[in-house]
Amino acid sequence: MSTPAIVIAGCFAITAAIKAVGPVALGGRDLPTWFTSVVILLSPALLAALVATQAFANGDHLAIDADTAGVAAGGLAIWRTGSIIACVVLAAAVTAGVRAL
Amino acid sequence: MGAPFAVAGGILALSFGILARGGGFSSIETIVFSAIVFAGSAQFASVSIVAAGGGAGAAIAAASLMNSRFLPMSAAVGPSFSGGAVKRAAKGQTVVDASWALSSRGDGSFDEHMLIGASAIAYASWVGGTVVGAIWGDKLGDPSAFGLDAIFPAFFFGLLLNELRSRRARGVAALGTAIALVLVPITPAGVPVLAASLASLVGLTNRARAEMLESEEAEGEPR
């Protein structure tokens, strides 16, 4: 097998397993209170981390660059207008604009 | 609401197609990769490693770390899935960041139809974009010039603002951000986001649980 084929097969098997474990183990049950209480807080924790890493991380170092400016502009747009469309359009436009400078 | 992300996802997939071809993947391999793995950041990470001359083991390890966040995400959705174990395992495959966040009802449960529907659209644009990039990518310009890579973090930012109603949620978001940013320079990609999920363990405190029960009673509906 070629390297790409091994990589694809490996990624497929591991990703499928990661996504199946929780639903198989936890499906069709009543939730204990502690579980729900943690799950509710999982969204802010993971979303904040996704925003922070995508906006600030360039590989293994932190940097403020074009996409940081774009995400900041998008965040400002959704905070002031509540429009997710305005948010993403502005984010892309500002990022492209800063990159073109 | 799904339309801009389908477009953005398709264009990111297009740039993945171009990157993978440049990294030594054939057109067929590139397309199969998107069709059976369907996980943008993991695919980008593993292809970059192969392109830089790294081995299959390193590439798979990086992709696994990238996708490790799906462990807590799919576990969170698990109780909301109907059907037997095989069916739930299959439904679990539809968990991707954007549709996971969109389908969250905010009370710990998830709308499985919303999740599967949003993921189906994202899947079609992801595979479609990869096909275009893998086959015709050399004739296209540089997709990053359009700033589309900022769309996903901006979208997540919007979803995050919705989540920050309580003081506890704001604290957890701040803690998650801090954990992720501190770990970026010292751990492999993927670890920072997975580790940030630990911030949600704040929900284990007695006060957090008591407040959740109170808010359920205030809604007047047993779950």
mmCIF file of C-alpha atoms in Angstrom:
data_model
loop_
_atom_site.group_PDB
_atom_site.id
_atom_site.type_symbol
_atom_site.label_atom_id
_atom_site.label_comp_id
_atom_site.label_asym_id
_atom_site.label_seq_id
_atom_site.Cartn_x
_atom_site.Cartn_y
_atom_site.Cartn_z
ATOM 1 C CA MET A 1 0.000 0.000 0.000
ATOM 2 C CA SER A 2 1.190 3.514 -0.801
ATOM 3 C CA THR A 3 1.672 6.082 1.976
ATOM 4 C CA PRO A 4 -1.484 8.034 0.980
ATOM 5 C CA ALA A 5 -3.563 4.843 0.999
ATOM 6 C CA ILE A 6 -2.320 3.901 4.482
ATOM 7 C CA VAL A 7 -2.982 7.422 5.764
ATOM 8 C CA ILE A 8 -6.523 7.416 4.364
ATOM 9 C CA ALA A 9 -7.363 3.969 5.754
ATOM 10 C CA GLY A 10 -5.889 4.833 9.158
ATOM 11 C CA CYS A 11 -7.689 8.171 9.403
ATOM 12 C CA PHE A 12 -10.954 6.561 8.341
ATOM 13 C CA ALA A 13 -10.785 3.779 10.937
ATOM 14 C CA ILE A 14 -9.754 6.017 13.830
ATOM 15 C CA THR A 15 -12.195 8.835 13.044
ATOM 16 C CA ALA A 16 -15.098 6.392 12.692
ATOM 17 C CA ALA A 17 -14.204 4.797 16.032
ATOM 18 C CA ILE A 18 -13.888 8.183 17.794
ATOM 19 C CA LYS A 19 -17.332 9.245 16.567
ATOM 20 C CA ALA A 20 -19.017 5.925 17.365
ATOM 21 C CA VAL A 21 -17.838 5.367 20.942
ATOM 22 C CA GLY A 22 -20.004 7.978 22.660
ATOM 23 C CA PRO A 23 -23.291 7.272 20.847
ATOM 24 C CA VAL A 24 -22.935 3.484 21.277
ATOM 25 C CA ALA A 25 -22.059 3.708 24.966
ATOM 26 C CA LEU A 26 -24.493 6.447 25.944
ATOM 27 C CA GLY A 27 -27.495 6.098 23.610
ATOM 28 C CA GLY A 28 -31.050 5.533 24.788
ATOM 29 C CA ARG A 29 -30.433 6.346 28.442
ATOM 30 C CA ASP A 30 -31.689 8.899 30.875
ATOM 31 C CA LEU A 31 -28.967 11.373 31.606
ATOM 32 C CA PRO A 32 -27.649 11.785 35.114
ATOM 33 C CA THR A 33 -27.692 15.431 36.214
ATOM 34 C CA TRP A 34 -23.921 15.753 36.315
ATOM 35 C CA PHE A 35 -23.620 14.620 32.704
ATOM 36 C CA THR A 36 -26.126 17.182 31.398
ATOM 37 C CA SER A 37 -24.533 19.882 33.491
ATOM 38 C CA VAL A 38 -21.132 19.197 31.872
ATOM 39 C CA VAL A 39 -22.563 18.824 28.336
ATOM 40 C CA ILE A 40 -24.220 22.241 28.509
ATOM 41 C CA LEU A 41 -20.823 23.782 29.216
ATOM 42 C CA LEU A 42 -19.068 21.773 26.499
ATOM 43 C CA SER A 43 -20.334 24.145 23.772
ATOM 44 C CA PRO A 44 -18.803 27.345 25.156
ATOM 45 C CA ALA A 45 -15.551 25.516 26.017
ATOM 46 C CA LEU A 46 -15.083 23.908 22.589
ATOM 47 C CA LEU A 47 -16.384 26.824 20.501
ATOM 48 C CA ALA A 48 -14.123 29.282 22.329
ATOM 49 C CA ALA A 49 -11.135 26.981 21.778
ATOM 50 C CA LEU A 50 -11.953 26.535 18.067
ATOM 51 C CA VAL A 51 -12.264 30.303 17.584
ATOM 52 C CA ALA A 52 -9.054 31.012 19.512
ATOM 53 C CA THR A 53 -6.936 28.381 17.754
ATOM 54 C CA GLN A 54 -8.233 29.157 14.254
ATOM 55 C CA ALA A 55 -7.829 32.904 14.724
ATOM 56 C CA PHE A 56 -4.469 32.940 16.528
ATOM 57 C CA ALA A 57 -2.577 29.716 15.821
ATOM 58 C CA ASN A 58 -0.279 29.397 12.821
ATOM 59 C CA GLY A 59 1.037 25.874 13.171
ATOM 60 C CA ASP A 60 2.690 25.707 16.581
ATOM 61 C CA HIS A 61 2.996 29.418 17.268
ATOM 62 C CA LEU A 62 0.568 32.215 18.044
ATOM 63 C CA ALA A 63 0.275 35.100 15.604
ATOM 64 C CA ILE A 64 -1.991 38.030 14.926
ATOM 65 C CA ASP A 65 -2.507 38.183 11.164
ATOM 66 C CA ALA A 66 -5.120 38.618 8.454
ATOM 67 C CA ASP A 67 -7.540 35.971 9.692
ATOM 68 C CA THR A 68 -7.309 37.308 13.255
ATOM 69 C CA ALA A 69 -8.487 40.694 11.950
ATOM 70 C CA GLY A 70 -11.232 39.023 9.906
ATOM 71 C CA VAL A 71 -12.563 36.991 12.832
ATOM 72 C CA ALA A 72 -12.496 40.067 15.081
ATOM 73 C CA ALA A 73 -14.469 42.053 12.492
ATOM 74 C CA GLY A 74 -16.960 39.189 12.135
ATOM 75 C CA GLY A 75 -17.356 38.967 15.901
ATOM 76 C CA LEU A 76 -18.014 42.688 16.109
ATOM 77 C CA ALA A 77 -20.570 42.415 13.298
ATOM 78 C CA ILE A 78 -22.569 39.659 14.943
ATOM 79 C CA TRP A 79 -22.434 41.355 18.320
ATOM 80 C CA ARG A 80 -23.766 44.660 16.904
ATOM 81 C CA THR A 81 -26.161 43.369 14.241
ATOM 82 C CA GLY A 82 -26.990 39.807 15.290
ATOM 83 C CA SER A 83 -26.649 38.748 11.659
ATOM 84 C CA ILE A 84 -24.590 35.623 11.028
ATOM 85 C CA ILE A 85 -24.485 36.446 7.305
ATOM 86 C CA ALA A 86 -23.030 39.913 7.987
ATOM 87 C CA CYS A 87 -20.586 38.232 10.352
ATOM 88 C CA VAL A 88 -19.151 35.709 7.883
ATOM 89 C CA VAL A 89 -19.181 38.053 4.864
ATOM 90 C CA LEU A 90 -17.307 40.734 6.807
ATOM 91 C CA ALA A 91 -14.868 38.167 8.221
ATOM 92 C CA ALA A 92 -13.964 36.927 4.737
ATOM 93 C CA ALA A 93 -13.825 40.440 3.252
ATOM 94 C CA VAL A 94 -11.568 41.841 5.990
ATOM 95 C CA THR A 95 -9.264 38.804 5.856
ATOM 96 C CA ALA A 96 -8.982 39.052 2.068
ATOM 97 C CA GLY A 97 -8.478 42.834 2.301
ATOM 98 C CA VAL A 98 -5.684 42.601 4.872
ATOM 99 C CA ARG A 99 -3.999 39.833 2.850
ATOM 100 C CA ALA A 100 -4.130 41.969 -0.273
ATOM 101 C CA LEU A 101 -2.313 44.872 1.452
ATOM 102 C CA MET B 1 -28.359 29.498 7.520
ATOM 103 C CA GLY B 2 -26.485 26.499 6.137
ATOM 104 C CA ALA B 3 -25.867 28.035 2.716
ATOM 105 C CA PRO B 4 -22.848 30.275 3.433
ATOM 106 C CA PHE B 5 -21.105 27.411 5.219
ATOM 107 C CA ALA B 6 -21.805 24.971 2.443
ATOM 108 C CA VAL B 7 -20.158 27.455 0.065
ATOM 109 C CA ALA B 8 -17.262 28.139 2.432
ATOM 110 C CA GLY B 9 -16.825 24.427 3.127
ATOM 111 C CA GLY B 10 -16.800 23.686 -0.587
ATOM 112 C CA ILE B 11 -14.060 26.236 -1.192
ATOM 113 C CA LEU B 12 -11.978 24.979 1.741
ATOM 114 C CA ALA B 13 -12.420 21.469 0.286
ATOM 115 C CA LEU B 14 -11.220 22.816 -3.037
ATOM 116 C CA SER B 15 -8.030 24.080 -1.391
ATOM 117 C CA PHE B 16 -7.688 20.684 0.324
ATOM 118 C CA GLY B 17 -7.908 19.013 -3.094
ATOM 119 C CA ILE B 18 -5.120 21.233 -4.422
ATOM 120 C CA LEU B 19 -2.942 20.672 -1.330
ATOM 121 C CA ALA B 20 -3.395 16.879 -1.412
ATOM 122 C CA ARG B 21 -2.470 16.624 -5.116
ATOM 123 C CA GLY B 22 0.632 18.689 -4.404
ATOM 124 C CA GLY B 23 1.434 16.386 -1.481
ATOM 125 C CA GLY B 24 1.574 13.244 -3.617
ATOM 126 C CA PHE B 25 -2.020 12.001 -3.378
ATOM 127 C CA SER B 26 -3.654 10.906 -6.661
ATOM 128 C CA SER B 27 -7.015 12.445 -7.677
ATOM 129 C CA ILE B 28 -8.839 9.283 -6.648
ATOM 130 C CA GLU B 29 -7.040 9.081 -3.285
ATOM 131 C CA THR B 30 -7.792 12.733 -2.590
ATOM 132 C CA ILE B 31 -11.490 12.330 -3.333
ATOM 133 C CA VAL B 32 -11.783 9.070 -1.370
ATOM 134 C CA PHE B 33 -10.065 10.773 1.593
ATOM 135 C CA SER B 34 -12.789 13.462 1.746
ATOM 136 C CA ALA B 35 -15.583 10.986 1.058
ATOM 137 C CA ILE B 36 -14.752 8.533 3.862
ATOM 138 C CA VAL B 37 -13.038 10.728 6.475
ATOM 139 C CA PHE B 38 -15.007 14.025 6.110
ATOM 140 C CA ALA B 39 -12.987 15.994 8.660
ATOM 141 C CA GLY B 40 -11.351 19.136 7.294
ATOM 142 C CA SER B 41 -8.755 19.986 9.893
ATOM 143 C CA ALA B 42 -7.579 16.364 10.259
ATOM 144 C CA GLN B 43 -7.261 15.961 6.487
ATOM 145 C CA PHE B 44 -5.280 19.198 6.153
ATOM 146 C CA ALA B 45 -2.992 18.157 9.020
ATOM 147 C CA SER B 46 -2.209 14.681 7.702
ATOM 148 C CA VAL B 47 -1.709 15.798 4.089
ATOM 149 C CA SER B 48 0.670 18.570 5.214
ATOM 150 C CA ILE B 49 2.758 15.977 7.056
ATOM 151 C CA VAL B 50 2.919 13.630 4.062
ATOM 152 C CA ALA B 51 3.738 16.583 1.775
ATOM 153 C CA ALA B 52 6.622 17.530 4.090
ATOM 154 C CA GLY B 53 8.025 13.996 3.811
ATOM 155 C CA GLY B 54 6.608 12.638 7.088
ATOM 156 C CA GLY B 55 5.560 9.010 7.535
ATOM 157 C CA ALA B 56 2.063 7.522 7.512
ATOM 158 C CA GLY B 57 2.197 6.945 11.275
ATOM 159 C CA ALA B 58 2.888 10.611 12.047
ATOM 160 C CA ALA B 59 0.174 11.714 9.630
ATOM 161 C CA ILE B 60 -2.427 9.383 11.164
ATOM 162 C CA ALA B 61 -1.436 10.398 14.697
ATOM 163 C CA ALA B 62 -1.852 14.101 13.873
ATOM 164 C CA ALA B 63 -5.243 13.492 12.284
ATOM 165 C CA SER B 64 -6.359 11.454 15.285
ATOM 166 C CA LEU B 65 -5.401 14.224 17.697
ATOM 167 C CA MET B 66 -7.197 16.740 15.476
ATOM 168 C CA ASN B 67 -10.343 14.596 15.562
ATOM 169 C CA SER B 68 -10.110 13.737 19.251
ATOM 170 C CA ARG B 69 -12.533 16.619 20.013
ATOM 171 C CA PHE B 70 -15.237 14.502 18.363
ATOM 172 C CA LEU B 71 -14.982 12.139 21.330
ATOM 173 C CA PRO B 72 -16.590 14.566 23.814
ATOM 174 C CA MET B 73 -18.807 16.052 21.073
ATOM 175 C CA SER B 74 -20.303 12.741 19.965
ATOM 176 C CA ALA B 75 -20.579 11.544 23.558
ATOM 177 C CA ALA B 76 -22.635 14.667 24.275
ATOM 178 C CA VAL B 77 -24.975 13.892 21.377
ATOM 179 C CA GLY B 78 -25.167 10.155 22.126
ATOM 180 C CA PRO B 79 -28.155 10.240 24.488
ATOM 181 C CA SER B 80 -30.158 12.268 21.916
ATOM 182 C CA PHE B 81 -29.828 9.562 19.228
ATOM 183 C CA SER B 82 -32.671 7.087 18.740
ATOM 184 C CA GLY B 83 -32.220 3.533 17.456
ATOM 185 C CA GLY B 84 -30.007 0.556 18.233
ATOM 186 C CA ALA B 85 -26.247 0.556 18.737
ATOM 187 C CA VAL B 86 -25.351 0.177 15.036
ATOM 188 C CA LYS B 87 -27.724 2.954 14.039
ATOM 189 C CA ARG B 88 -26.379 5.255 16.755
ATOM 190 C CA ALA B 89 -22.796 4.516 15.698
ATOM 191 C CA ALA B 90 -23.756 5.457 12.124
ATOM 192 C CA LYS B 91 -25.471 8.647 13.260
ATOM 193 C CA GLY B 92 -22.366 9.493 15.274
ATOM 194 C CA GLN B 93 -20.433 9.713 11.984
ATOM 195 C CA THR B 94 -22.448 12.834 11.110
ATOM 196 C CA VAL B 95 -20.942 14.830 13.990
ATOM 197 C CA VAL B 96 -18.900 17.749 12.600
ATOM 198 C CA ASP B 97 -18.224 21.074 14.356
ATOM 199 C CA ALA B 98 -20.755 23.377 12.703
ATOM 200 C CA SER B 99 -23.756 21.034 12.657
ATOM 201 C CA TRP B 100 -22.968 19.838 16.188
ATOM 202 C CA ALA B 101 -23.130 23.416 17.442
ATOM 203 C CA LEU B 102 -26.218 24.242 15.355
ATOM 204 C CA SER B 103 -28.155 21.219 16.617
ATOM 205 C CA SER B 104 -27.485 21.885 20.303
ATOM 206 C CA ARG B 105 -30.720 22.847 22.056
ATOM 207 C CA GLY B 106 -28.843 24.494 24.919
ATOM 208 C CA ASP B 107 -30.263 22.197 27.599
ATOM 209 C CA GLY B 108 -27.831 19.328 27.080
ATOM 210 C CA SER B 109 -29.916 17.661 24.369
ATOM 211 C CA PHE B 110 -29.485 17.778 20.572
ATOM 212 C CA ASP B 111 -31.842 17.807 17.575
ATOM 213 C CA GLU B 112 -30.708 14.742 15.601
ATOM 214 C CA HIS B 113 -32.604 15.739 12.435
ATOM 215 C CA MET B 114 -30.937 19.151 12.429
ATOM 216 C CA LEU B 115 -27.554 17.504 12.978
ATOM 217 C CA ILE B 116 -27.926 14.965 10.176
ATOM 218 C CA GLY B 117 -29.527 17.484 7.771
ATOM 219 C CA ALA B 118 -26.835 20.133 8.289
ATOM 220 C CA SER B 119 -24.087 17.518 7.974
ATOM 221 C CA ALA B 120 -25.584 16.098 4.755
ATOM 222 C CA ILE B 121 -25.351 19.530 3.084
ATOM 223 C CA ALA B 122 -21.831 20.048 4.437
ATOM 224 C CA TYR B 123 -20.824 16.572 3.201
ATOM 225 C CA ALA B 124 -22.059 17.215 -0.334
ATOM 226 C CA SER B 125 -20.141 20.503 -0.572
ATOM 227 C CA TRP B 126 -17.022 18.997 1.063
ATOM 228 C CA VAL B 127 -16.816 16.099 -1.386
ATOM 229 C CA GLY B 128 -17.895 18.273 -4.341
ATOM 230 C CA GLY B 129 -15.247 20.903 -3.544
ATOM 231 C CA THR B 130 -12.586 18.192 -3.202
ATOM 232 C CA VAL B 131 -13.462 16.760 -6.628
ATOM 233 C CA VAL B 132 -13.087 20.198 -8.234
ATOM 234 C CA GLY B 133 -9.801 20.908 -6.423
ATOM 235 C CA ALA B 134 -8.330 17.454 -7.083
ATOM 236 C CA ILE B 135 -9.114 17.441 -10.798
ATOM 237 C CA TRP B 136 -9.040 21.095 -11.897
ATOM 238 C CA GLY B 137 -7.145 22.722 -9.006
ATOM 239 C CA ASP B 138 -4.055 23.537 -11.059
ATOM 240 C CA LYS B 139 -6.148 25.871 -13.225
ATOM 241 C CA LEU B 140 -7.506 27.893 -10.274
ATOM 242 C CA GLY B 141 -6.010 30.707 -8.252
ATOM 243 C CA ASP B 142 -5.073 30.672 -4.567
ATOM 244 C CA PRO B 143 -8.306 30.226 -2.553
ATOM 245 C CA SER B 144 -6.847 31.865 0.576
ATOM 246 C CA ALA B 145 -6.886 35.210 -1.297
ATOM 247 C CA PHE B 146 -10.655 35.302 -0.739
ATOM 248 C CA GLY B 147 -10.342 35.101 3.053
ATOM 249 C CA LEU B 148 -12.704 32.144 3.234
ATOM 250 C CA ASP B 149 -10.652 30.432 5.919
ATOM 251 C CA ALA B 150 -11.934 33.134 8.314
ATOM 252 C CA ILE B 151 -15.548 32.087 7.768
ATOM 253 C CA PHE B 152 -15.532 29.092 10.080
ATOM 254 C CA PRO B 153 -13.942 30.771 13.117
ATOM 255 C CA ALA B 154 -16.241 33.789 12.589
ATOM 256 C CA PHE B 155 -19.248 31.485 12.443
ATOM 257 C CA PHE B 156 -18.125 29.674 15.600
ATOM 258 C CA PHE B 157 -17.696 33.090 17.213
ATOM 259 C CA GLY B 158 -21.348 33.857 16.407
ATOM 260 C CA LEU B 159 -22.510 30.557 17.892
ATOM 261 C CA LEU B 160 -20.322 31.162 20.921
ATOM 262 C CA LEU B 161 -21.922 34.561 21.646
ATOM 263 C CA ASN B 162 -25.273 32.744 21.792
ATOM 264 C CA GLU B 163 -23.884 30.396 24.424
ATOM 265 C CA LEU B 164 -22.634 33.110 26.744
ATOM 266 C CA ARG B 165 -25.909 33.944 28.494
ATOM 267 C CA SER B 166 -24.838 32.754 31.934
ATOM 268 C CA ARG B 167 -21.843 33.940 33.910
ATOM 269 C CA ARG B 168 -20.712 30.346 34.280
ATOM 270 C CA ALA B 169 -20.710 29.854 30.490
ATOM 271 C CA ARG B 170 -18.644 33.025 30.060
ATOM 272 C CA GLY B 171 -16.149 31.757 32.640
ATOM 273 C CA VAL B 172 -15.921 28.359 30.933
ATOM 274 C CA ALA B 173 -15.378 30.022 27.514
ATOM 275 C CA ALA B 174 -12.583 32.154 28.962
ATOM 276 C CA LEU B 175 -11.020 29.106 30.602
ATOM 277 C CA GLY B 176 -11.298 27.071 27.383
ATOM 278 C CA THR B 177 -9.645 29.885 25.410
ATOM 279 C CA ALA B 178 -6.815 30.152 27.932
ATOM 280 C CA ILE B 179 -6.172 26.380 27.959
ATOM 281 C CA ALA B 180 -6.126 26.233 24.148
ATOM 282 C CA LEU B 181 -3.823 29.236 23.640
ATOM 283 C CA VAL B 182 -1.359 28.130 26.316
ATOM 284 C CA LEU B 183 -1.099 24.676 24.717
ATOM 285 C CA VAL B 184 -0.714 25.797 21.055
ATOM 286 C CA PRO B 185 3.082 26.315 21.232
ATOM 287 C CA ILE B 186 3.823 23.237 23.364
ATOM 288 C CA THR B 187 1.527 20.423 22.152
ATOM 289 C CA PRO B 188 0.759 18.874 18.736
ATOM 290 C CA ALA B 189 -2.177 20.421 16.820
ATOM 291 C CA GLY B 190 -5.505 19.083 18.046
ATOM 292 C CA VAL B 191 -4.503 18.730 21.683
ATOM 293 C CA PRO B 192 -5.316 22.375 22.573
ATOM 294 C CA VAL B 193 -8.984 22.055 21.539
ATOM 295 C CA LEU B 194 -9.398 18.626 23.143
ATOM 296 C CA ALA B 195 -7.859 19.861 26.405
ATOM 297 C CA ALA B 196 -10.104 22.941 26.351
ATOM 298 C CA SER B 197 -13.120 20.637 26.657
ATOM 299 C CA LEU B 198 -11.949 19.943 30.227
ATOM 300 C CA ALA B 199 -13.156 23.470 31.109
ATOM 301 C CA SER B 200 -16.708 22.077 30.932
ATOM 302 C CA LEU B 201 -15.968 19.992 34.053
ATOM 303 C CA VAL B 202 -16.868 23.169 35.955
ATOM 304 C CA GLY B 203 -20.373 21.714 35.479
ATOM 305 C CA LEU B 204 -19.518 19.052 38.065
ATOM 306 C CA THR B 205 -19.598 21.542 40.927
ATOM 307 C CA ASN B 206 -22.586 21.214 43.216
ATOM 308 C CA ARG B 207 -23.684 24.754 42.531
ATOM 309 C CA ALA B 208 -23.720 24.264 38.733
ATOM 310 C CA ARG B 209 -25.854 21.128 39.085
ATOM 311 C CA ALA B 210 -28.245 22.759 41.534
ATOM 312 C CA GLU B 211 -28.730 25.747 39.230
ATOM 313 C CA MET B 212 -29.410 23.476 36.275
ATOM 314 C CA LEU B 213 -32.126 21.636 38.225
ATOM 315 C CA GLU B 214 -33.637 24.972 39.249
ATOM 316 C CA SER B 215 -33.801 26.232 35.686
ATOM 317 C CA GLU B 216 -35.464 22.988 34.608
ATOM 318 C CA GLU B 217 -38.102 23.376 37.290
ATOM 319 C CA ALA B 218 -38.652 26.984 36.282
ATOM 320 C CA GLU B 219 -39.453 25.807 32.767
ATOM 321 C CA GLY B 220 -42.083 23.558 34.357
ATOM 322 C CA GLU B 221 -41.311 20.553 32.246
ATOM 323 C CA PRO B 222 -39.653 17.364 33.394
ATOM 324 C CA ARG B 223 -37.136 16.030 30.918
#
